[in-house]
């Protein structure tokens, strides 16, 4: 059985798949709206889920059609990678704050992903071809995006809710950065938990996408496991740098809420 036949057997692309996806999306929207799962008690998160699901379908369809074309041109490849980075920065920044400091999210995402990608290219572990570079870079940018959002939101929320403790630290002689770090650091570090739990339980609870994709592509289980291990460890490094960078920006007041 070929890789294409294996993939089709696992998840055939047909009307049934579309119907199941629509039902699952409606279920998610309904549950979120009924439980009022949003920060202010409104039903806004249900709309967010609906929009996210539709956007995902459209964006994946476009990428599926364009990725082969993009992978054949070095300039188009660089442009596509920069587009991925820009969308991640915008998404993370606007999740953290609505003021003009949102663009500082570019620092932790770029500082965490770029060195890892460069190292992978220099060592030859990832060839400089679009079909390999795009998915690897996308996984790393996605991990940095998640870590930046979680770490930044937790840190900013703590500074807002525990403003008195920051002022007490200043009264004791701490510098602004030190006082903010004392309050925000424990909360921001929670952003590392999803990556840690995923790495700890891989193979026992879940078989992540890279592993399954390699198997469907015809790779041996050993090779698939090695690739998945590489992805998980690289994500741990990227997320650690992203959280540390975001925390530093919050502590220095570069990234803040009005």
Coordinates of N, CA, C and O in Angstrom, one line a residue, residues 162-224:
X162 N -2.1 41.9 40.9 CA -1.2 42.0 42.1 C -0.4 43.3 42.1 O 0.8 43.3 42.5
X163 N -1.0 44.3 41.6 CA -0.3 45.6 41.5 C 0.3 46.1 42.8 O 1.4 46.6 42.9
X164 N -0.5 45.8 43.9 CA 0.0 46.2 45.2 C 1.3 45.5 45.6 O 2.1 46.1 46.3
X165 N 1.5 44.3 45.2 CA 2.7 43.6 45.6 C 3.9 44.2 44.8 O 5.0 44.2 45.4
X166 N 3.7 44.6 43.6 CA 4.7 45.2 42.9 C 5.1 46.5 43.5 O 6.3 46.8 43.7
X167 N 4.1 47.3 43.9 CA 4.4 48.6 44.6 C 5.1 48.3 46.0 O 6.0 49.1 46.4
X168 N 4.7 47.2 46.6 CA 5.4 46.9 47.9 C 6.9 46.6 47.6 O 7.8 47.0 48.4
X169 N 7.2 45.9 46.6 CA 8.5 45.6 46.2 C 9.3 46.8 45.9 O 10.5 47.0 46.3
X170 N 8.7 47.8 45.2 CA 9.4 49.1 44.9 C 9.6 49.8 46.2 O 10.7 50.4 46.4
X171 N 8.7 49.7 47.2 CA 8.9 50.4 48.5 C 10.1 49.8 49.3 O 10.7 50.5 50.0
X172 N 10.3 48.5 49.0 CA 11.4 47.9 49.7 C 12.8 48.1 49.1 O 13.8 47.6 49.5
X173 N 12.8 48.8 47.9 CA 14.0 49.2 47.3 C 14.3 48.4 46.0 O 15.4 48.5 45.4
X174 N 13.4 47.5 45.6 CA 13.6 46.7 44.3 C 13.5 47.7 43.1 O 12.7 48.6 43.2
X175 N 14.2 47.4 42.1 CA 14.0 48.1 40.8 C 12.7 47.6 40.2 O 12.2 46.6 40.5
X176 N 12.2 48.5 39.2 CA 11.0 48.1 38.6 C 11.0 46.7 38.0 O 10.1 45.9 38.2
X177 N 12.1 46.4 37.3 CA 12.2 45.1 36.6 C 12.1 44.0 37.6 O 11.5 43.0 37.5
X178 N 12.9 44.2 38.7 CA 12.9 43.1 39.7 C 11.6 42.9 40.4 O 11.2 41.8 40.7
X179 N 10.9 44.0 40.7 CA 9.6 43.9 41.4 C 8.6 43.2 40.5 O 7.8 42.3 40.9
X180 N 8.6 43.5 39.2 CA 7.7 42.8 38.3 C 8.0 41.4 38.1 O 7.2 40.5 38.0
X181 N 9.3 41.1 38.0 CA 9.7 39.7 37.9 C 9.3 38.8 39.1 O 8.9 37.7 38.9
X182 N 9.4 39.3 40.3 CA 9.0 38.6 41.4 C 7.5 38.2 41.4 O 7.2 37.1 41.8
X183 N 6.7 39.0 40.8 CA 5.3 38.7 40.7 C 5.0 37.9 39.5 O 4.2 36.9 39.5
X184 N 5.6 38.2 38.3 CA 5.2 37.6 37.1 C 5.9 36.3 36.7 O 5.3 35.5 36.0
X185 N 7.1 36.1 37.2 CA 7.8 34.9 36.8 C 7.1 33.6 37.1 O 7.0 32.7 36.2
X186 N 6.6 33.3 38.3 CA 5.9 32.0 38.6 C 4.7 31.8 37.6 O 4.5 30.6 37.2
X187 N 4.0 32.8 37.4 CA 2.8 32.7 36.5 C 3.2 32.4 35.0 O 2.7 31.5 34.4
X188 N 4.2 33.1 34.6 CA 4.7 33.0 33.2 C 5.2 31.6 32.9 O 5.1 31.0 31.8
X189 N 5.9 31.0 33.9 CA 6.5 29.7 33.8 C 5.4 28.6 33.5 O 5.8 27.6 33.0
X190 N 4.2 28.9 33.8 CA 3.1 27.9 33.6 C 2.9 27.6 32.1 O 2.4 26.6 31.7
X191 N 3.4 28.6 31.2 CA 3.3 28.4 29.8 C 4.1 27.2 29.3 O 3.9 26.8 28.2
X192 N 5.1 26.8 30.1 CA 5.9 25.6 29.7 C 5.2 24.3 29.9 O 5.6 23.3 29.4
X193 N 4.1 24.3 30.7 CA 3.5 23.0 31.1 C 2.9 22.2 29.9 O 3.1 21.0 29.9
X194 N 2.2 22.8 28.9 CA 1.7 22.0 27.8 C 2.8 21.3 27.1 O 2.6 20.1 26.7
X195 N 3.9 22.0 26.8 CA 5.0 21.3 26.1 C 5.6 20.2 26.9 O 6.0 19.1 26.4
X196 N 5.8 20.5 28.2 CA 6.3 19.4 29.1 C 5.4 18.2 29.2 O 5.9 17.1 29.1
X197 N 4.1 18.4 29.3 CA 3.2 17.3 29.4 C 3.2 16.5 28.1 O 3.1 15.3 28.1
X198 N 3.2 17.2 27.0 CA 3.2 16.5 25.7 C 4.4 15.6 25.5 O 4.3 14.5 25.0
X199 N 5.6 16.2 25.9 CA 6.8 15.4 25.8 C 6.9 14.2 26.8 O 7.3 13.1 26.4
X200 N 6.4 14.4 28.0 CA 6.4 13.4 29.0 C 5.5 12.2 28.6 O 5.8 11.0 28.9
X201 N 4.4 12.5 27.9 CA 3.4 11.5 27.7 C 3.4 11.0 26.3 O 2.6 10.1 25.9
X202 N 4.3 11.4 25.4 CA 4.3 11.0 24.0 C 4.6 9.5 24.0 O 5.4 8.9 24.7
X203 N 3.8 8.8 23.1 CA 3.9 7.4 23.0 C 3.0 6.6 24.0 O 2.7 5.4 23.8
X204 N 2.7 7.2 25.1 CA 1.9 6.6 26.1 C 0.4 7.1 26.1 O -0.5 6.3 26.3
X205 N 0.3 8.4 25.8 CA -1.1 9.0 25.7 C -1.4 9.4 24.3 O -2.5 9.1 23.8
X206 N -0.5 10.0 23.6 CA -0.7 10.4 22.2 C 0.4 10.0 21.3 O 1.5 9.7 21.7
X207 N 0.1 9.9 20.0 CA 1.1 9.8 19.0 C 1.0 11.0 18.1 O 0.0 11.1 17.3
X208 N 1.8 12.0 18.3 CA 1.7 13.3 17.6 C 1.8 13.2 16.1 O 2.2 12.2 15.5
X209 N 1.5 14.3 15.4 CA 1.3 14.4 14.0 C 2.6 14.0 13.2 O 2.5 13.3 12.2
X210 N 3.8 14.4 13.7 CA 5.0 14.1 13.0 C 5.2 12.6 12.9 O 5.6 12.0 11.9
X211 N 4.9 11.9 14.0 CA 5.1 10.4 14.1 C 4.2 9.7 13.1 O 4.6 8.9 12.3
X212 N 2.9 10.1 13.2 CA 1.9 9.5 12.3 C 2.2 9.8 10.8 O 2.1 8.9 9.9
X213 N 2.6 11.1 10.6 CA 2.9 11.5 9.2 C 4.0 10.7 8.6 O 4.0 10.3 7.4
X214 N 5.1 10.5 9.4 CA 6.2 9.7 8.9 C 5.8 8.3 8.6 O 6.2 7.7 7.6
X215 N 5.0 7.7 9.5 CA 4.5 6.3 9.2 C 3.7 6.2 7.9 O 3.9 5.3 7.1
X216 N 2.8 7.2 7.7 CA 2.0 7.2 6.5 C 2.8 7.4 5.3 O 2.5 6.9 4.2
X217 N 4.0 8.1 5.5 CA 4.9 8.3 4.3 C 5.8 7.2 4.0 O 6.6 7.3 3.1
X218 N 5.7 6.1 4.8 CA 6.5 4.9 4.5 C 7.7 4.7 5.3 O 8.5 3.8 5.1
X219 N 8.0 5.6 6.3 CA 9.1 5.5 7.1 C 9.0 4.4 8.1 O 7.9 4.0 8.5
X220 N 10.1 3.9 8.6 CA 10.1 2.9 9.6 C 9.6 3.5 11.0 O 9.8 4.7 11.2
X221 N 9.1 2.7 11.9 CA 8.7 3.2 13.2 C 9.9 3.9 13.9 O 9.7 4.8 14.7
X222 N 11.1 3.3 13.8 CA 12.3 3.9 14.4 C 12.6 5.3 13.9 O 12.8 6.2 14.7
X223 N 12.5 5.4 12.6 CA 12.8 6.8 12.0 C 11.7 7.7 12.4 O 11.9 8.9 12.7
X224 N 10.4 7.3 12.4 CA 9.3 8.1 12.8 C 9.5 8.6 14.2 O 9.2 9.8 14.6

